Amino acid sequence: MAQTAPDDQTIIDHEIRQRREAYEKSVSDGAPRSHHPARDYAPYRSSLLRHPRQPLVPIAVRQDPEAVELGSPAFGETDITELDSDLTRQCHGEPLGERITVSGRLLDRDGRPVRGQLIEIWQANASGRYAHQRDQHPAPLDPNFIGVGRTLTADDGSYTFTTIKPGAYPWRNHTNAWRPAHIHFSLFGSAFTQRLITQMYFPGDPLFAYDPILQSVTDEAARARLVAGYDHGLSRPEWSLGYRWDMVLDGPAATWIEEGR
């Protein structure tokens, strides 16, 4: 059987535009705005194969005593060190690329800080390659950059990472598909079962319009909340450029979370 050629960017752009227009029409007809994407967003091809098809199942801890283990602490403060949040100091030498400081606050829907929460990040290096065996595209690995970090939010909900600005990289969603530069964020509550995952993007990236993952967040305001803002006050003289990105856990200003992960 002959293999079907992968779709090109023109087809993906057309599908993105169709879904955006359909969403805006539904809102103008009175439907509420949706701050999270459809789980089966077709332009993001692999979502059609792996998205959850059934609603989430609540765990009744009182009826199932063994389920209490799912509420155990995720991490303690003693497990976090100073080097965990500085991805430029984890190896023997200096990583290549533009050093950046990423800082913000973790908030609830009422703007209150969420303290003591474990935040993990992972990302590609400055050339757009992950330090992972499954990433084999021909961009150079950086022996001084592993691309992972973690920290705990402070009493005011704040967090800070020092890292390298990641590069764009190709992926096989369609022909000539490239992901905009981004950093993955993983948030833990008081248990591993409360894990939430999202992505932070950088302002002015020319690949935004072409990326089905970002464009799956159909609402424009919700999509804009995934983009960090340059903050000159966070920039450190002769050291790093600063970006500020707050995350909101729920409510109308919530940050998009990757469902089903």
mmCIF file of C-alpha atoms in Angstrom:
data_model
loop_
_atom_site.group_PDB
_atom_site.id
_atom_site.type_symbol
_atom_site.label_atom_id
_atom_site.label_comp_id
_atom_site.label_asym_id
_atom_site.label_seq_id
_atom_site.Cartn_x
_atom_site.Cartn_y
_atom_site.Cartn_z
ATOM 1 C CA MET A 1 0.000 0.000 0.000
ATOM 2 C CA ALA A 2 1.403 3.396 -1.001
ATOM 3 C CA GLN A 3 2.097 5.808 1.828
ATOM 4 C CA THR A 4 0.169 9.059 1.898
ATOM 5 C CA ALA A 5 2.334 12.148 1.624
ATOM 6 C CA PRO A 6 2.322 14.303 4.786
ATOM 7 C CA ASP A 7 0.245 17.453 4.732
ATOM 8 C CA ASP A 8 1.985 20.731 4.024
ATOM 9 C CA GLN A 9 1.739 24.021 5.919
ATOM 10 C CA THR A 10 -0.954 25.352 3.545
ATOM 11 C CA ILE A 11 -3.348 22.580 4.579
ATOM 12 C CA ILE A 12 -2.586 23.072 8.278
ATOM 13 C CA ASP A 13 -3.066 26.850 7.967
ATOM 14 C CA HIS A 14 -6.454 26.301 6.290
ATOM 15 C CA GLU A 15 -7.618 23.968 9.075
ATOM 16 C CA ILE A 16 -6.423 26.372 11.784
ATOM 17 C CA ARG A 17 -8.273 29.239 10.100
ATOM 18 C CA GLN A 18 -11.475 27.181 9.783
ATOM 19 C CA ARG A 19 -11.486 26.287 13.458
ATOM 20 C CA ARG A 20 -10.706 29.833 14.558
ATOM 21 C CA GLU A 21 -13.542 31.229 12.429
ATOM 22 C CA ALA A 22 -15.946 28.583 13.736
ATOM 23 C CA TYR A 23 -14.974 29.439 17.306
ATOM 24 C CA GLU A 24 -15.428 33.188 16.827
ATOM 25 C CA LYS A 25 -18.824 32.582 15.205
ATOM 26 C CA SER A 26 -19.941 30.430 18.126
ATOM 27 C CA VAL A 27 -18.924 33.188 20.550
ATOM 28 C CA SER A 28 -20.743 35.845 18.528
ATOM 29 C CA ASP A 29 -23.811 33.573 18.577
ATOM 30 C CA GLY A 30 -23.743 33.548 22.369
ATOM 31 C CA ALA A 31 -21.550 30.587 23.298
ATOM 32 C CA PRO A 32 -19.166 31.140 26.227
ATOM 33 C CA ARG A 33 -15.493 31.674 25.503
ATOM 34 C CA SER A 34 -13.368 28.557 25.819
ATOM 35 C CA HIS A 35 -9.972 28.964 27.469
ATOM 36 C CA HIS A 36 -8.752 25.442 26.682
ATOM 37 C CA PRO A 37 -8.370 23.736 23.304
ATOM 38 C CA ALA A 38 -10.358 20.788 22.021
ATOM 39 C CA ARG A 39 -8.705 17.511 22.934
ATOM 40 C CA ASP A 40 -9.043 16.325 19.337
ATOM 41 C CA TYR A 41 -7.720 19.450 17.608
ATOM 42 C CA ALA A 42 -7.202 18.078 14.105
ATOM 43 C CA PRO A 43 -4.338 20.355 12.900
ATOM 44 C CA TYR A 44 -2.301 18.878 15.763
ATOM 45 C CA ARG A 45 -2.302 15.485 14.092
ATOM 46 C CA SER A 46 -1.206 13.228 16.933
ATOM 47 C CA SER A 47 -3.950 14.576 19.217
ATOM 48 C CA LEU A 48 -6.435 12.613 17.095
ATOM 49 C CA LEU A 49 -4.726 9.380 18.098
ATOM 50 C CA ARG A 50 -3.975 9.910 21.783
ATOM 51 C CA HIS A 51 -6.510 12.305 23.285
ATOM 52 C CA PRO A 52 -8.709 11.069 26.177
ATOM 53 C CA ARG A 53 -12.139 9.955 24.975
ATOM 54 C CA GLN A 54 -13.732 9.516 28.401
ATOM 55 C CA PRO A 55 -14.270 12.059 31.212
ATOM 56 C CA LEU A 56 -11.821 12.132 34.108
ATOM 57 C CA VAL A 57 -12.583 9.645 36.887
ATOM 58 C CA PRO A 58 -12.761 11.134 40.406
ATOM 59 C CA ILE A 59 -11.020 9.174 43.157
ATOM 60 C CA ALA A 60 -13.198 8.531 46.210
ATOM 61 C CA VAL A 61 -10.568 8.406 48.933
ATOM 62 C CA ARG A 62 -13.110 7.797 51.723
ATOM 63 C CA GLN A 63 -14.556 4.794 49.935
ATOM 64 C CA ASP A 64 -11.143 3.436 48.858
ATOM 65 C CA PRO A 65 -8.606 3.620 51.710
ATOM 66 C CA GLU A 66 -5.735 2.576 49.435
ATOM 67 C CA ALA A 67 -6.307 5.701 47.322
ATOM 68 C CA VAL A 68 -4.960 7.810 50.193
ATOM 69 C CA GLU A 69 -1.471 6.959 48.919
ATOM 70 C CA LEU A 70 -2.216 9.115 45.876
ATOM 71 C CA GLY A 71 -2.387 12.128 48.194
ATOM 72 C CA SER A 72 1.093 11.739 49.606
ATOM 73 C CA PRO A 73 3.535 14.652 49.320
ATOM 74 C CA ALA A 74 5.271 15.035 45.968
ATOM 75 C CA PHE A 75 8.532 16.518 47.207
ATOM 76 C CA GLY A 76 10.034 18.095 50.272
ATOM 77 C CA GLU A 77 12.045 21.298 50.426
ATOM 78 C CA THR A 78 15.251 19.401 51.197
ATOM 79 C CA ASP A 79 15.085 17.801 47.739
ATOM 80 C CA ILE A 80 15.556 21.160 45.970
ATOM 81 C CA THR A 81 19.015 22.697 45.682
ATOM 82 C CA GLU A 82 20.269 26.028 44.377
ATOM 83 C CA LEU A 83 21.601 24.415 41.190
ATOM 84 C CA ASP A 84 18.210 22.938 40.311
ATOM 85 C CA SER A 85 16.831 26.321 39.239
ATOM 86 C CA ASP A 86 19.972 27.495 37.402
ATOM 87 C CA LEU A 87 20.298 25.426 34.237
ATOM 88 C CA THR A 88 23.506 27.242 33.294
ATOM 89 C CA ARG A 89 25.469 25.844 36.266
ATOM 90 C CA GLN A 90 24.603 22.147 36.166
ATOM 91 C CA CYS A 91 27.579 20.998 34.065
ATOM 92 C CA HIS A 92 31.338 21.544 34.021
ATOM 93 C CA GLY A 93 31.298 24.396 31.500
ATOM 94 C CA GLU A 94 29.147 27.264 30.262
ATOM 95 C CA PRO A 95 26.274 26.355 27.912
ATOM 96 C CA LEU A 96 26.034 28.056 24.543
ATOM 97 C CA GLY A 97 23.282 30.538 23.754
ATOM 98 C CA GLU A 98 21.480 33.561 25.136
ATOM 99 C CA ARG A 99 21.263 33.402 28.934
ATOM 100 C CA ILE A 100 17.836 34.363 30.272
ATOM 101 C CA THR A 101 16.086 34.769 33.615
ATOM 102 C CA VAL A 102 12.473 33.586 33.725
ATOM 103 C CA SER A 103 10.461 34.655 36.747
ATOM 104 C CA GLY A 104 6.827 34.994 37.728
ATOM 105 C CA ARG A 105 4.183 33.969 40.234
ATOM 106 C CA LEU A 106 1.843 31.016 40.598
ATOM 107 C CA LEU A 107 -1.636 32.324 41.473
ATOM 108 C CA ASP A 108 -5.151 31.023 42.019
ATOM 109 C CA ARG A 109 -8.212 32.453 40.295
ATOM 110 C CA ASP A 110 -8.529 35.226 42.886
ATOM 111 C CA GLY A 111 -4.921 36.368 42.471
ATOM 112 C CA ARG A 112 -3.735 34.773 45.709
ATOM 113 C CA PRO A 113 -0.244 33.214 45.737
ATOM 114 C CA VAL A 114 0.094 29.440 45.659
ATOM 115 C CA ARG A 115 3.108 28.723 47.848
ATOM 116 C CA GLY A 116 5.357 25.707 48.254
ATOM 117 C CA GLN A 117 4.499 24.177 44.883
ATOM 118 C CA LEU A 118 7.024 22.185 42.882
ATOM 119 C CA ILE A 119 7.656 23.623 39.402
ATOM 120 C CA GLU A 120 9.708 21.627 36.914
ATOM 121 C CA ILE A 121 10.837 22.805 33.483
ATOM 122 C CA TRP A 122 12.393 21.128 30.473
ATOM 123 C CA GLN A 123 13.443 22.559 27.138
ATOM 124 C CA ALA A 124 15.583 22.293 24.011
ATOM 125 C CA ASN A 125 19.023 23.875 23.878
ATOM 126 C CA ALA A 126 19.911 27.018 21.924
ATOM 127 C CA SER A 127 20.115 24.969 18.718
ATOM 128 C CA GLY A 128 16.635 23.524 19.203
ATOM 129 C CA ARG A 129 17.645 20.040 20.319
ATOM 130 C CA TYR A 130 16.687 18.120 23.450
ATOM 131 C CA ALA A 131 19.220 16.098 25.416
ATOM 132 C CA HIS A 132 17.095 13.008 24.857
ATOM 133 C CA GLN A 133 17.733 9.841 22.864
ATOM 134 C CA ARG A 134 14.513 10.252 20.895
ATOM 135 C CA ASP A 135 15.621 13.627 19.541
ATOM 136 C CA GLN A 136 17.861 12.776 16.596
ATOM 137 C CA HIS A 137 17.437 15.786 14.319
ATOM 138 C CA PRO A 138 20.746 17.161 13.010
ATOM 139 C CA ALA A 139 21.280 20.067 15.386
ATOM 140 C CA PRO A 140 24.248 20.058 17.780
ATOM 141 C CA LEU A 141 23.945 18.836 21.330
ATOM 142 C CA ASP A 142 25.443 21.034 24.043
ATOM 143 C CA PRO A 143 27.544 18.986 26.499
ATOM 144 C CA ASN A 144 27.065 21.742 29.080
ATOM 145 C CA PHE A 145 23.283 21.912 28.928
ATOM 146 C CA ILE A 146 20.868 19.169 30.006
ATOM 147 C CA GLY A 147 17.735 21.324 29.754
ATOM 148 C CA VAL A 148 15.888 20.408 32.960
ATOM 149 C CA GLY A 149 15.317 22.293 36.213
ATOM 150 C CA ARG A 150 13.013 22.625 39.206
ATOM 151 C CA THR A 151 12.182 24.925 42.087
ATOM 152 C CA LEU A 152 9.556 25.551 44.789
ATOM 153 C CA THR A 153 7.331 28.609 44.814
ATOM 154 C CA ALA A 154 8.006 31.072 47.627
ATOM 155 C CA ASP A 155 5.432 32.374 50.100
ATOM 156 C CA ASP A 156 4.365 35.023 47.581
ATOM 157 C CA GLY A 157 3.966 32.368 44.871
ATOM 158 C CA SER A 158 7.100 33.490 43.039
ATOM 159 C CA TYR A 159 9.587 31.348 41.152
ATOM 160 C CA THR A 160 12.785 32.052 39.194
ATOM 161 C CA PHE A 161 14.850 30.069 36.688
ATOM 162 C CA THR A 162 18.112 30.952 34.984
ATOM 163 C CA THR A 163 18.493 29.152 31.679
ATOM 164 C CA ILE A 164 19.313 29.469 27.968
ATOM 165 C CA LYS A 165 16.755 30.685 25.443
ATOM 166 C CA PRO A 166 15.735 27.575 23.490
ATOM 167 C CA GLY A 167 15.815 27.385 19.718
ATOM 168 C CA ALA A 168 13.019 26.407 17.354
ATOM 169 C CA TYR A 169 13.011 22.804 16.191
ATOM 170 C CA PRO A 170 11.350 20.672 13.518
ATOM 171 C CA TRP A 171 8.651 18.131 14.279
ATOM 172 C CA ARG A 172 6.784 15.743 12.021
ATOM 173 C CA ASN A 173 3.217 16.954 12.348
ATOM 174 C CA HIS A 174 3.345 17.975 8.671
ATOM 175 C CA THR A 175 5.917 18.894 6.031
ATOM 176 C CA ASN A 176 8.256 21.692 7.154
ATOM 177 C CA ALA A 177 6.658 21.910 10.591
ATOM 178 C CA TRP A 178 8.638 23.926 13.174
ATOM 179 C CA ARG A 179 7.817 24.570 16.806
ATOM 180 C CA PRO A 180 8.285 28.100 18.177
ATOM 181 C CA ALA A 181 10.834 28.474 20.973
ATOM 182 C CA HIS A 182 9.206 27.400 24.233
ATOM 183 C CA ILE A 183 9.806 26.050 27.724
ATOM 184 C CA HIS A 184 7.675 23.255 29.182
ATOM 185 C CA PHE A 185 6.380 23.847 32.721
ATOM 186 C CA SER A 186 5.157 21.086 35.020
ATOM 187 C CA LEU A 187 3.284 22.029 38.221
ATOM 188 C CA PHE A 188 2.748 19.686 41.151
ATOM 189 C CA GLY A 189 0.237 20.190 43.930
ATOM 190 C CA SER A 190 0.463 18.072 47.058
ATOM 191 C CA ALA A 191 0.525 14.837 45.027
ATOM 192 C CA PHE A 192 1.753 13.485 41.712
ATOM 193 C CA THR A 193 -1.856 12.986 40.634
ATOM 194 C CA GLN A 194 -2.293 16.777 40.674
ATOM 195 C CA ARG A 195 0.334 17.360 37.994
ATOM 196 C CA LEU A 196 -0.429 20.054 35.419
ATOM 197 C CA ILE A 197 1.662 20.774 32.297
ATOM 198 C CA THR A 198 1.826 23.871 30.104
ATOM 199 C CA GLN A 199 4.239 25.757 27.822
ATOM 200 C CA MET A 200 5.700 29.257 27.887
ATOM 201 C CA TYR A 201 6.532 31.079 24.643
ATOM 202 C CA PHE A 202 8.629 34.138 23.827
ATOM 203 C CA PRO A 203 7.245 37.433 22.461
ATOM 204 C CA GLY A 204 7.374 38.194 18.741
ATOM 205 C CA ASP A 205 8.116 34.671 17.529
ATOM 206 C CA PRO A 206 7.388 34.467 13.757
ATOM 207 C CA LEU A 207 6.353 30.803 14.074
ATOM 208 C CA PHE A 208 3.281 31.457 16.250
ATOM 209 C CA ALA A 209 0.835 31.524 13.340
ATOM 210 C CA TYR A 210 2.136 28.228 11.929
ATOM 211 C CA ASP A 211 2.115 26.137 15.110
ATOM 212 C CA PRO A 212 -0.943 23.868 15.578
ATOM 213 C CA ILE A 213 -0.181 23.304 19.262
ATOM 214 C CA LEU A 214 -0.263 26.993 20.158
ATOM 215 C CA GLN A 215 -3.117 27.674 17.733
ATOM 216 C CA SER A 216 -5.184 24.896 19.319
ATOM 217 C CA VAL A 217 -5.832 27.480 22.051
ATOM 218 C CA THR A 218 -8.455 29.090 19.839
ATOM 219 C CA ASP A 219 -9.313 32.008 22.113
ATOM 220 C CA GLU A 220 -6.934 34.884 21.363
ATOM 221 C CA ALA A 221 -6.777 36.216 24.918
ATOM 222 C CA ALA A 222 -6.099 32.757 26.353
ATOM 223 C CA ARG A 223 -3.407 32.167 23.739
ATOM 224 C CA ALA A 224 -1.717 35.472 24.605
ATOM 225 C CA ARG A 225 -1.420 34.372 28.235
ATOM 226 C CA LEU A 226 1.040 31.674 27.135
ATOM 227 C CA VAL A 227 3.530 34.291 25.912
ATOM 228 C CA ALA A 228 5.978 35.721 28.421
ATOM 229 C CA GLY A 229 6.698 39.432 28.502
ATOM 230 C CA TYR A 230 10.170 40.919 28.317
ATOM 231 C CA ASP A 231 10.908 42.600 31.652
ATOM 232 C CA HIS A 232 13.930 44.897 31.692
ATOM 233 C CA GLY A 233 13.803 44.983 35.475
ATOM 234 C CA LEU A 234 14.473 41.243 35.510
ATOM 235 C CA SER A 235 17.420 41.550 33.134
ATOM 236 C CA ARG A 236 20.750 41.319 34.915
ATOM 237 C CA PRO A 237 23.615 43.576 33.802
ATOM 238 C CA GLU A 238 26.088 41.740 31.572
ATOM 239 C CA TRP A 239 24.443 38.441 32.533
ATOM 240 C CA SER A 240 20.920 37.694 31.263
ATOM 241 C CA LEU A 241 17.739 39.046 29.673
ATOM 242 C CA GLY A 242 14.594 38.868 31.778
ATOM 243 C CA TYR A 243 11.166 37.437 31.005
ATOM 244 C CA ARG A 244 8.160 37.510 33.307
ATOM 245 C CA TRP A 245 5.442 34.875 33.138
ATOM 246 C CA ASP A 246 2.692 34.383 35.711
ATOM 247 C CA MET A 247 0.595 31.212 35.827
ATOM 248 C CA VAL A 248 -3.030 31.145 36.980
ATOM 249 C CA LEU A 249 -4.399 27.764 37.999
ATOM 250 C CA ASP A 250 -8.107 28.234 37.310
ATOM 251 C CA GLY A 251 -10.852 30.730 36.590
ATOM 252 C CA PRO A 252 -11.366 32.994 33.545
ATOM 253 C CA ALA A 253 -7.692 34.042 33.516
ATOM 254 C CA ALA A 254 -6.367 30.482 33.792
ATOM 255 C CA THR A 255 -3.218 29.423 31.977
ATOM 256 C CA TRP A 256 -3.816 26.731 29.372
ATOM 257 C CA ILE A 257 -2.988 23.262 30.661
ATOM 258 C CA GLU A 258 -2.221 20.290 28.415
ATOM 259 C CA GLU A 259 -5.096 17.933 29.215
ATOM 260 C CA GLY A 260 -4.581 14.222 29.151
ATOM 261 C CA ARG A 261 -0.881 14.369 30.014
#
